[in-house]
Each structure stands twice: as C-alpha cells, then as structure tokens.
mmCIF file of C-alpha atoms in Angstrom:
data_model
loop_
_atom_site.group_PDB
_atom_site.id
_atom_site.type_symbol
_atom_site.label_atom_id
_atom_site.label_comp_id
_atom_site.label_asym_id
_atom_site.label_seq_id
_atom_site.Cartn_x
_atom_site.Cartn_y
_atom_site.Cartn_z
ATOM 1 C CA MET A 97 40.003 -41.014 2.987
ATOM 2 C CA ARG A 98 40.063 -37.604 1.341
ATOM 3 C CA ILE A 99 41.510 -37.151 -2.144
ATOM 4 C CA GLU A 100 42.452 -33.618 -3.225
ATOM 5 C CA ALA A 101 41.063 -30.444 -1.672
ATOM 6 C CA ASN A 102 37.385 -29.683 -1.386
ATOM 7 C CA PRO A 103 36.611 -27.472 -4.450
ATOM 8 C CA THR A 104 34.448 -25.132 -2.346
ATOM 9 C CA ARG A 105 37.121 -24.496 0.284
ATOM 10 C CA ASP A 106 37.598 -20.763 1.094
ATOM 11 C CA LYS A 107 35.078 -19.706 -1.535
ATOM 12 C CA LYS A 108 32.577 -17.030 -0.574
ATOM 13 C CA ILE A 109 28.889 -17.790 -0.747
ATOM 14 C CA PRO A 110 27.233 -16.195 -3.817
ATOM 15 C CA ILE A 111 24.091 -14.566 -2.479
ATOM 16 C CA GLU A 112 21.458 -13.095 -4.750
ATOM 17 C CA VAL A 113 19.658 -10.697 -2.438
ATOM 18 C CA GLY A 114 16.152 -9.546 -3.255
ATOM 19 C CA TYR A 115 14.680 -6.529 -1.576
ATOM 20 C CA HIS A 116 11.747 -8.393 0.011
ATOM 21 C CA ARG A 117 11.511 -11.758 1.800
ATOM 22 C CA VAL A 118 8.202 -13.348 2.842
ATOM 23 C CA ILE A 119 8.248 -16.020 5.560
ATOM 24 C CA ILE A 120 5.270 -18.376 5.933
ATOM 25 C CA PRO A 121 5.196 -20.854 8.843
ATOM 26 C CA LEU A 122 2.768 -23.737 8.306
ATOM 27 C CA TYR A 123 1.390 -26.167 10.887
ATOM 28 C CA VAL A 124 -0.894 -28.903 9.542
ATOM 29 C CA PRO A 125 -0.381 -32.020 11.710
ATOM 30 C CA LYS A 126 -3.268 -33.837 10.012
ATOM 31 C CA GLU A 127 -5.666 -33.198 7.147
ATOM 32 C CA LYS A 128 -8.942 -33.622 9.002
ATOM 33 C CA ASP A 129 -11.052 -32.040 11.731
ATOM 34 C CA TYR A 130 -9.826 -28.512 12.535
ATOM 35 C CA TYR A 131 -7.154 -28.790 9.795
ATOM 36 C CA LYS A 132 -9.252 -30.299 6.991
ATOM 37 C CA ASP A 133 -9.107 -27.112 4.866
ATOM 38 C CA ALA A 134 -5.716 -25.890 6.069
ATOM 39 C CA PHE A 135 -3.623 -26.848 3.044
ATOM 40 C CA ARG A 136 -6.236 -25.570 0.599
ATOM 41 C CA ILE A 137 -6.209 -22.232 2.402
ATOM 42 C CA PHE A 138 -2.404 -22.196 2.462
ATOM 43 C CA LYS A 139 -2.343 -22.683 -1.326
ATOM 44 C CA LEU A 140 -4.678 -19.719 -1.738
ATOM 45 C CA CYS A 141 -2.348 -17.704 0.479
ATOM 46 C CA LEU A 142 0.734 -18.706 -1.514
ATOM 47 C CA GLU A 143 -0.832 -18.234 -4.924
ATOM 48 C CA SER A 144 -2.324 -14.850 -4.004
ATOM 49 C CA LEU A 145 1.116 -13.804 -2.785
ATOM 50 C CA ILE A 146 2.714 -14.861 -6.060
ATOM 51 C CA LYS A 147 0.055 -13.025 -8.087
ATOM 52 C CA THR A 148 0.368 -9.736 -6.214
ATOM 53 C CA THR A 149 4.084 -9.208 -5.554
ATOM 54 C CA SER A 150 7.140 -8.167 -7.543
ATOM 55 C CA ASN A 151 9.478 -10.494 -9.402
ATOM 56 C CA ASN A 152 12.216 -9.652 -6.909
ATOM 57 C CA ILE A 153 10.484 -11.238 -3.925
ATOM 58 C CA LYS A 154 11.734 -14.400 -2.230
ATOM 59 C CA ILE A 155 9.452 -16.762 -0.304
ATOM 60 C CA SER A 156 10.387 -19.084 2.560
ATOM 61 C CA VAL A 157 7.958 -21.777 3.739
ATOM 62 C CA ILE A 158 8.596 -23.537 7.032
ATOM 63 C CA SER A 159 6.800 -26.812 7.705
ATOM 64 C CA ASN A 160 6.426 -26.819 11.472
ATOM 65 C CA GLY A 161 5.552 -30.415 12.297
ATOM 66 C CA CYS A 162 3.279 -30.966 9.298
ATOM 67 C CA CYS A 163 2.121 -34.486 8.468
ATOM 68 C CA ASN A 164 3.876 -36.482 5.744
ATOM 69 C CA SER A 165 1.157 -35.914 3.134
ATOM 70 C CA VAL A 166 1.429 -32.135 3.548
ATOM 71 C CA ASN A 167 5.219 -32.239 3.464
ATOM 72 C CA GLN A 168 5.066 -34.120 0.168
ATOM 73 C CA LYS A 169 2.701 -31.522 -1.277
ATOM 74 C CA LEU A 170 5.018 -28.748 -0.101
ATOM 75 C CA PHE A 171 7.983 -30.432 -1.730
ATOM 76 C CA ASN A 172 6.062 -30.716 -4.990
ATOM 77 C CA LEU A 173 5.293 -26.975 -4.881
ATOM 78 C CA TYR A 174 8.957 -26.270 -4.150
ATOM 79 C CA GLU A 175 9.980 -28.418 -7.125
ATOM 80 C CA GLU A 176 7.605 -26.383 -9.284
ATOM 81 C CA GLY A 177 9.522 -23.274 -8.259
ATOM 82 C CA LEU A 178 6.664 -21.569 -6.417
ATOM 83 C CA PHE A 179 8.980 -20.565 -3.571
ATOM 84 C CA GLU A 180 12.721 -20.373 -2.955
ATOM 85 C CA GLU A 181 13.160 -22.017 0.434
ATOM 86 C CA LEU A 182 11.510 -24.982 2.130
ATOM 87 C CA ILE A 183 12.423 -25.915 5.701
ATOM 88 C CA ILE A 184 10.874 -29.060 7.173
ATOM 89 C CA GLU A 185 10.795 -29.592 10.922
ATOM 90 C CA LYS A 186 9.585 -33.090 11.729
ATOM 91 C CA GLU A 187 8.329 -32.091 15.170
ATOM 92 C CA GLY A 188 6.377 -28.926 15.886
ATOM 93 C CA ILE A 189 8.735 -26.333 17.363
ATOM 94 C CA GLY A 190 6.240 -23.487 17.569
ATOM 95 C CA LYS A 191 5.291 -20.681 15.199
ATOM 96 C CA ILE A 192 7.967 -18.176 16.230
ATOM 97 C CA ASN A 193 10.779 -20.729 16.501
ATOM 98 C CA SER A 194 9.963 -21.966 12.992
ATOM 99 C CA VAL A 195 10.008 -18.378 11.704
ATOM 100 C CA LEU A 196 13.419 -17.878 13.307
ATOM 101 C CA LYS A 197 14.804 -20.736 11.180
ATOM 102 C CA ALA A 198 14.509 -18.489 8.119
ATOM 103 C CA LEU A 199 14.570 -15.072 9.742
ATOM 104 C CA ARG A 200 18.047 -15.204 11.255
ATOM 105 C CA THR A 201 19.660 -15.580 7.809
ATOM 106 C CA CYS A 202 17.566 -13.038 5.874
ATOM 107 C CA ASN A 203 19.452 -10.290 4.027
ATOM 108 C CA GLU A 204 16.510 -8.576 2.345
ATOM 109 C CA ARG A 205 15.686 -4.939 3.137
ATOM 110 C CA LEU A 206 12.062 -5.773 3.924
ATOM 111 C CA ILE A 207 10.848 -8.953 5.633
ATOM 112 C CA THR A 208 7.201 -9.974 5.766
ATOM 113 C CA ILE A 209 6.071 -12.575 8.290
ATOM 114 C CA THR A 210 2.612 -13.905 7.513
ATOM 115 C CA ASP A 211 0.277 -16.572 8.788
ATOM 116 C CA ALA A 212 -0.577 -19.248 6.241
ATOM 117 C CA ASP A 213 -4.222 -18.178 6.050
ATOM 118 C CA VAL A 214 -3.808 -14.690 4.612
ATOM 119 C CA LEU A 215 -5.315 -13.806 1.238
ATOM 120 C CA PHE A 216 -3.213 -11.065 -0.347
ATOM 121 C CA LEU A 217 -4.947 -8.478 -2.512
ATOM 122 C CA ASN A 218 -3.709 -6.355 -5.401
ATOM 123 C CA GLU A 219 -1.393 -3.483 -4.467
ATOM 124 C CA TRP A 220 -0.737 -4.722 -0.926
ATOM 125 C CA GLU A 221 3.033 -4.653 -1.465
ATOM 126 C CA LYS A 222 2.899 -1.282 -3.228
ATOM 127 C CA GLU A 223 0.911 0.285 -0.397
ATOM 128 C CA VAL A 224 3.113 -1.183 2.332
ATOM 129 C CA VAL A 225 6.225 0.122 0.583
ATOM 130 C CA SER A 226 4.516 3.503 0.207
ATOM 131 C CA VAL A 227 3.942 3.730 3.965
ATOM 132 C CA PHE A 228 7.626 2.985 4.598
ATOM 133 C CA GLU A 229 8.594 5.678 2.094
ATOM 134 C CA HIS A 230 6.274 8.360 3.484
ATOM 135 C CA PHE A 231 7.000 7.583 7.145
ATOM 136 C CA PRO A 232 10.799 7.188 7.598
ATOM 137 C CA LYS A 233 10.301 6.025 11.194
ATOM 138 C CA ALA A 234 8.029 3.156 10.170
ATOM 139 C CA GLY A 235 9.506 -0.122 11.383
ATOM 140 C CA ALA A 236 6.523 -2.415 10.814
ATOM 141 C CA VAL A 237 3.565 -2.040 8.452
ATOM 142 C CA CYS A 238 0.496 -4.268 8.309
ATOM 143 C CA PRO A 239 -1.665 -4.252 5.118
ATOM 144 C CA VAL A 240 -4.775 -4.781 7.260
ATOM 145 C CA PRO A 241 -5.975 -1.956 9.559
ATOM 146 C CA ILE A 242 -7.402 -3.476 12.749
ATOM 147 C CA TYR A 243 -9.662 -1.767 15.281
ATOM 148 C CA ARG A 244 -8.219 -0.548 18.609
ATOM 149 C CA LYS A 245 -4.493 -1.062 17.998
ATOM 150 C CA HIS A 246 -3.647 2.587 18.689
ATOM 151 C CA LYS A 247 -2.335 1.941 22.234
ATOM 152 C CA GLU A 248 -0.287 -1.226 21.621
ATOM 153 C CA LEU A 249 3.432 -0.352 21.609
ATOM 154 C CA THR A 250 2.699 3.002 19.990
ATOM 155 C CA GLY A 251 3.768 5.331 22.806
ATOM 156 C CA ASN A 252 6.647 6.691 20.727
ATOM 157 C CA ILE A 253 4.186 7.751 18.004
ATOM 158 C CA TRP A 254 1.920 9.411 20.549
ATOM 159 C CA MET A 255 4.739 11.334 22.195
ATOM 160 C CA ASP A 256 6.166 12.458 18.839
ATOM 161 C CA HIS A 257 2.771 13.731 17.667
ATOM 162 C CA LEU A 258 1.001 14.612 20.909
ATOM 163 C CA PHE A 259 0.280 18.199 19.848
ATOM 164 C CA SER A 260 0.386 17.658 16.097
ATOM 165 C CA ASN A 261 -2.738 17.732 13.960
ATOM 166 C CA LYS A 262 -1.136 15.081 11.759
ATOM 167 C CA MET A 263 -2.307 12.412 14.221
ATOM 168 C CA LYS A 264 -6.079 12.305 14.685
ATOM 169 C CA PHE A 265 -9.083 10.051 14.645
ATOM 170 C CA SER A 266 -10.402 9.549 11.111
ATOM 171 C CA LYS A 267 -13.308 7.749 9.514
ATOM 172 C CA VAL A 268 -12.658 4.056 8.861
ATOM 173 C CA LEU A 269 -12.111 3.691 5.126
ATOM 174 C CA ASN A 270 -13.218 0.064 4.734
ATOM 175 C CA PRO A 271 -15.517 -1.017 7.596
ATOM 176 C CA GLU A 272 -16.690 -4.185 5.845
ATOM 177 C CA ALA A 273 -13.130 -5.494 5.693
ATOM 178 C CA MET A 274 -12.982 -5.095 9.470
ATOM 179 C CA THR A 275 -16.194 -7.103 9.751
ATOM 180 C CA LEU A 276 -14.669 -9.906 7.671
ATOM 181 C CA PHE A 277 -11.607 -9.927 9.924
ATOM 182 C CA ALA A 278 -13.782 -10.209 13.025
ATOM 183 C CA LYS A 279 -15.636 -13.169 11.511
ATOM 184 C CA SER A 280 -12.344 -14.836 10.598
ATOM 185 C CA ILE A 281 -11.347 -14.945 14.281
ATOM 186 C CA GLY A 282 -14.700 -16.292 15.435
ATOM 187 C CA TRP A 283 -16.775 -13.172 16.090
ATOM 188 C CA PRO A 284 -20.234 -13.529 14.467
ATOM 189 C CA TRP A 285 -20.341 -9.761 13.817
ATOM 190 C CA LEU A 286 -18.522 -6.541 14.613
ATOM 191 C CA ASP A 287 -20.276 -3.760 16.528
ATOM 192 C CA GLU A 288 -20.432 -0.384 14.805
ATOM 193 C CA LYS A 289 -18.476 1.166 17.685
ATOM 194 C CA TYR A 290 -15.399 -0.777 16.525
ATOM 195 C CA LYS A 291 -15.501 0.212 12.879
ATOM 196 C CA ASP A 292 -16.482 3.854 12.672
ATOM 197 C CA VAL A 293 -13.321 5.779 13.609
ATOM 198 C CA ILE A 294 -9.641 4.856 13.811
ATOM 199 C CA LEU A 295 -6.478 6.735 14.810
ATOM 200 C CA THR A 296 -4.427 7.808 11.795
ATOM 201 C CA LEU A 297 -1.165 9.600 11.063
ATOM 202 C CA ASP A 298 -0.557 11.894 8.092
ATOM 203 C CA SER A 299 2.846 12.261 6.441
ATOM 204 C CA LYS A 300 4.296 15.531 5.158
ATOM 205 C CA LYS A 301 2.899 14.633 1.731
ATOM 206 C CA GLN A 302 -0.568 13.777 3.100
ATOM 207 C CA LYS A 303 -0.148 10.007 2.990
ATOM 208 C CA LYS A 304 -2.394 8.506 5.657
ATOM 209 C CA ALA A 305 -1.511 5.459 7.766
ATOM 210 C CA VAL A 306 -3.239 3.848 10.736
ATOM 211 C CA VAL A 307 -1.507 3.969 14.133
ATOM 212 C CA GLY A 308 -0.694 0.469 15.406
ATOM 213 C CA CYS A 309 -0.551 -2.880 13.644
ATOM 214 C CA SER A 310 -1.396 -6.522 14.050
ATOM 215 C CA HIS A 311 1.147 -9.320 13.631
ATOM 216 C CA PHE A 312 -0.723 -11.994 11.646
ATOM 217 C CA VAL A 313 0.747 -10.377 8.526
ATOM 218 C CA THR A 314 3.305 -7.596 8.858
ATOM 219 C CA THR A 315 6.263 -6.271 6.893
ATOM 220 C CA TYR A 316 9.374 -5.156 8.802
ATOM 221 C CA LYS A 317 12.558 -3.272 8.092
ATOM 222 C CA LYS A 318 15.452 -5.689 8.443
ATOM 223 C CA GLU A 319 17.162 -3.789 11.289
ATOM 224 C CA VAL A 320 14.168 -4.451 13.544
ATOM 225 C CA PHE A 321 15.408 -7.992 13.968
ATOM 226 C CA ASP A 322 18.766 -6.850 15.304
ATOM 227 C CA LYS A 323 16.750 -6.511 18.519
ATOM 228 C CA LEU A 324 15.600 -10.139 18.655
ATOM 229 C CA PRO A 325 16.041 -12.101 21.895
ATOM 230 C CA LYS A 326 19.055 -14.399 21.616
ATOM 231 C CA GLY A 327 17.320 -17.672 22.400
ATOM 232 C CA ASN A 328 14.111 -19.364 21.292
ATOM 233 C CA THR A 329 10.654 -19.016 22.778
ATOM 234 C CA GLU A 330 9.138 -21.686 25.018
ATOM 235 C CA PHE A 331 5.643 -21.238 23.581
ATOM 236 C CA LYS A 332 4.292 -23.123 20.572
ATOM 237 C CA ILE A 333 1.878 -20.296 19.846
ATOM 238 C CA SER A 334 0.772 -17.126 21.607
ATOM 239 C CA GLY A 335 2.049 -16.684 25.168
ATOM 240 C CA ASP A 336 4.434 -13.718 24.948
ATOM 241 C CA SER A 337 6.280 -15.046 21.904
ATOM 242 C CA GLU A 338 4.917 -12.705 19.219
ATOM 243 C CA TYR A 339 5.154 -9.758 21.609
ATOM 244 C CA ARG A 340 8.841 -10.417 22.368
ATOM 245 C CA TYR A 341 9.989 -11.502 18.902
ATOM 246 C CA THR A 342 7.953 -9.418 16.444
ATOM 247 C CA ASP A 343 6.213 -6.557 18.292
ATOM 248 C CA LEU A 344 8.647 -5.237 20.911
ATOM 249 C CA PRO A 345 11.736 -5.316 18.612
ATOM 250 C CA VAL A 346 10.101 -2.628 16.441
ATOM 251 C CA LEU A 347 9.928 -0.279 19.411
ATOM 252 C CA LYS A 348 13.448 -1.170 20.548
ATOM 253 C CA ALA A 349 14.720 -0.278 17.073
ATOM 254 C CA GLY A 350 13.024 3.121 17.291
ATOM 255 C CA GLY A 351 10.330 2.251 14.778
ATOM 256 C CA TYR A 352 6.664 3.079 14.390
ATOM 257 C CA ARG A 353 4.072 0.288 14.181
ATOM 258 C CA LEU A 354 1.612 1.318 11.443
ATOM 259 C CA SER A 355 -0.987 -0.112 9.083
ATOM 260 C CA THR A 356 -2.243 0.883 5.651
ATOM 261 C CA TYR A 357 -5.341 3.086 5.721
ATOM 262 C CA ASP A 358 -7.258 0.839 3.325
ATOM 263 C CA ASN A 359 -7.459 -2.949 3.531
ATOM 264 C CA TYR A 360 -5.139 -4.986 1.260
ATOM 265 C CA ALA A 361 -5.429 -8.535 2.627
ATOM 266 C CA TYR A 362 -7.962 -10.841 4.273
ATOM 267 C CA HIS A 363 -7.525 -13.228 7.168
ATOM 268 C CA MET A 364 -9.243 -16.450 6.102
ATOM 269 C CA GLY A 365 -9.230 -18.595 9.233
ATOM 270 C CA ASN A 366 -9.309 -22.394 9.161
ATOM 271 C CA ILE A 367 -12.529 -23.052 7.213
ATOM 272 C CA TYR A 368 -12.727 -22.523 3.449
ATOM 273 C CA GLU A 369 -15.642 -20.353 2.271
ATOM 274 C CA GLU A 370 -16.788 -19.640 -1.274
ATOM 275 C CA TRP A 371 -16.024 -15.920 -1.062
ATOM 276 C CA MET A 372 -12.316 -16.746 -0.725
ATOM 277 C CA GLY A 373 -12.191 -18.399 -4.124
ATOM 278 C CA GLU A 374 -14.267 -15.613 -5.656
ATOM 279 C CA VAL A 375 -11.922 -12.927 -4.328
ATOM 280 C CA PHE A 376 -8.882 -14.913 -5.479
ATOM 281 C CA ASP A 377 -10.276 -15.200 -9.013
ATOM 282 C CA GLU A 378 -10.633 -11.412 -9.140
ATOM 283 C CA ILE A 379 -6.992 -10.822 -8.205
ATOM 284 C CA LYS A 380 -4.918 -9.661 -11.171
ATOM 285 C CA ASN A 381 -1.353 -10.698 -11.840
ATOM 286 C CA GLU A 382 0.899 -7.752 -11.045
ATOM 287 C CA HIS A 383 4.667 -7.771 -10.834
ATOM 288 C CA ASN A 384 5.764 -4.229 -10.149
ATOM 289 C CA THR A 385 9.376 -3.351 -9.445
ATOM 290 C CA TYR A 386 10.303 -0.969 -6.646
ATOM 291 C CA GLU A 387 13.494 0.945 -5.991
ATOM 292 C CA LEU A 388 13.969 0.875 -2.241
ATOM 293 C CA ASP A 389 15.897 3.641 -0.555
ATOM 294 C CA LEU A 390 14.474 3.521 2.944
ATOM 295 C CA GLN A 391 15.828 5.430 5.900
ATOM 296 C CA SER A 392 17.326 3.218 8.610
ATOM 297 C CA LEU A 393 15.844 3.240 12.087
ATOM 298 C CA LYS A 394 17.677 4.782 15.042
ATOM 299 C CA ASN A 395 17.169 6.158 18.559
ATOM 300 C CA GLY A 396 15.514 3.001 19.842
ATOM 301 C CA LYS A 397 16.364 3.896 23.443
ATOM 302 C CA TYR A 398 14.339 7.102 23.253
ATOM 303 C CA ALA A 399 11.428 5.278 21.621
ATOM 304 C CA VAL A 400 11.226 2.894 24.575
ATOM 305 C CA ILE A 401 11.410 5.782 27.063
ATOM 306 C CA LYS A 402 8.629 7.622 25.218
ATOM 307 C CA HIS A 403 6.450 4.519 25.203
ATOM 308 C CA ARG A 404 6.941 3.908 28.919
ATOM 309 C CA PHE A 405 6.061 7.512 29.696
ATOM 310 C CA PHE A 406 2.953 7.313 27.541
ATOM 311 C CA THR A 407 1.903 4.091 29.287
ATOM 312 C CA LYS A 408 2.147 5.855 32.645
ATOM 313 C CA LEU A 409 -0.019 8.685 31.333
ATOM 314 C CA LEU A 410 -2.750 6.218 30.392
ATOM 315 C CA LYS A 411 -3.020 5.005 33.983
ATOM 316 C CA SER A 412 -4.966 8.184 34.655
ATOM 317 C CA SER A 413 -8.452 7.925 33.136
ATOM 318 C CA LEU A 414 -8.712 11.707 33.103
ATOM 319 C CA ILE A 415 -5.490 12.113 31.102
ATOM 320 C CA HIS A 416 -6.544 9.275 28.835
ATOM 321 C CA LEU A 417 -9.804 11.064 28.037
ATOM 322 C CA MET A 418 -7.948 14.334 27.461
ATOM 323 C CA LEU A 419 -5.657 12.640 24.947
ATOM 324 C CA LEU A 420 -8.589 11.123 23.086
ATOM 325 C CA LYS A 421 -10.304 14.504 22.957
ATOM 326 C CA LEU A 422 -7.064 16.163 21.826
ATOM 327 C CA LYS A 423 -6.971 13.767 18.860
ATOM 328 C CA GLY A 424 -10.513 14.522 17.790
ATOM 329 C CA LEU A 425 -12.482 11.627 19.246
ATOM 330 C CA PRO A 426 -16.132 12.668 19.706
ATOM 331 C CA LYS A 427 -17.242 12.791 23.345
ATOM 332 C CA SER A 428 -20.033 10.302 22.602
ATOM 333 C CA LYS A 429 -17.386 7.645 21.929
ATOM 334 C CA PHE A 430 -15.230 8.192 25.030
ATOM 335 C CA LYS A 431 -16.652 5.302 27.068
ATOM 336 C CA ASN A 432 -15.849 2.833 24.267
ATOM 337 C CA PHE A 433 -12.206 3.908 24.093
ATOM 338 C CA ILE A 434 -11.025 4.328 27.689
ATOM 339 C CA SER A 435 -8.894 1.638 29.325
ATOM 340 C CA GLY A 436 -10.773 -1.498 30.255
ATOM 341 C CA GLN A 437 -13.677 -0.830 27.882
ATOM 342 C CA ASN A 438 -12.119 -1.660 24.540
#
C-alpha cells in the first residue's frame, strides 16, 4: 500500500558536473598467483591519480568480477571518499563492458579511461589539457608517447599535414620511459631503433605532440563517445573491443589521436617493483584548476575518408617510403619503419 505521493516525483536530478571524469575498471578475481600484487598496484594508481589531478575531477571505479576481499577493500576506499562512484559487477563482464557502465552516463567535458596499473606523474593532467587546447582537432590524448603508433587510425592527421613541415619525425624526448613501458608489457629491453625518433605534430604556437596514441590510459573529449556502438562487446579483453569502442570512435568524431611529447605516466604491469614506490614517494600533491573552453569535434565523415585513403596509399611500399622521407625520416631507418617491419 502506498501512502501519499513519492516526495521525489517529477523532481529533476541535481547533477554537479566536473570537467574531468576518470574511469578505472578493475579485475582481481583472486589475490594470489598472477593477481597477488594487483590490488597494491591499483592503490598506487588511485593514490597517484588523487595526488596529481585537480579538485574538480571525479573518479569512477568499476569492480569487474573482483573477489569478495577486494570488493570489501574497494568499499572501504569509497567510504573514505577517495572516489565518487563504485560499481560492483559480481561476474566478470569484460573490460570494455565494465567501462560502459560508467561511460554512458558521463557528463564531463573530458573523460579519461585508464587501466588499473597506471602510475600517474605530476603535470600529466596539465599537459593533456594543454594538447587539447593547442590542437583543436584532438579527440584523444595519451600522457605516454609509445613507439610506432603513427599509422594507427591517424590517416586524417597525415592527410591534413601531408605537405606541412609541422608534422615531422623528431628526437624522442624520454627514451628511458619507453624502455620502462616495454618492460612493463614483458619485453626484457627495447631496441634503440624503437626509441630514437618519433613522429610529432607542432601547433601554431609551437606546442609539440606525438602522432598516435595508446589506449591503456587516454583522455577523450566527451563527444567522441557519441560514436559508440549501441550494444556491448563479446570480448572480455582485447579482441576488437578497444578498437571499436575507444579507438575508432575518435576518428568517426573527426578527432586526432595524439600523445604528449614527454612521458607523464608509467605502466606498472602486474608485479610490484621497488621503483614504483620510489617514484610514488617523489610525486608532489598538486591540485590545479583549469578553465576548459575546448573546441568541439566535427567533420567525422571526412576524417574517415581521409584515413581510408591514407591506408590505401600505404599499400604501396614505394609511396610509404616517400611519405617517411617527406616527414624527415633518415634513409638509414627506412627498413625499420616500412609495413611489416615494425
């Protein structure tokens, strides 16, 4: 039986919108074997994020089939006020599907999707915002420049700057950070050929960004996700899920996929190492405030057409080499950059 009217009937939802939302999916089904350090690494990720971002940021954590002990720890952190949203999925529904739980209701101007093993460094947010400000067509910005991303869904950048000296191969600014990334994904070392030069783009005010970006930690303009597929992905991880839900939508929205020129975060992997704690201890608390007035993306149709045309160009090894030469790549490095030899 109902008595009187529901006091919330017909009332609008009061929404306090920040300018930046960070979404962290977490999968720790047990706290042993491969996952024995997973929660410790997640805490480093979360705490480094809190230390290095503005007061106006909002954090969503999605437990994607975590074990009960981890869920209890997450709830305790939520109760402490370390993040604004906690979503618990009892069964693992996959990385992208768990991200979608928070993503589809985000209202923030910028949305960062990050793996739970990223160590954020000072000024990462400032530098990412700076790239968006200097490059109005930027749709996604990664705070970690990764080797050989200059051909991945970047055809619109190439076609826009094919004969411009603003896009060229430049010296890698932080090669040791690239080496650390390689180790974090299981490579024992990184050959010099991967960390000497990288394709960059200069803005009108001489701000430099790297062409291409990874998706283990990336910040997006909100309108990118207007291009999301309607349903969920069938993959728990990898497959074509990240390509379809986080990479391709940037292109469809008419955006550039870029990275910061210097390195502002580390990928830690699944095993805790002493250097992680040492780096974390050196991170300073900074809570800058930014006034965002970013240009909206448009002309997504033309961006897709440009990318498809560029992809066809690359099918010719001769044209591929000509493009590399046009952008200043030394002839001695050609064989390490042509298709099939990356």
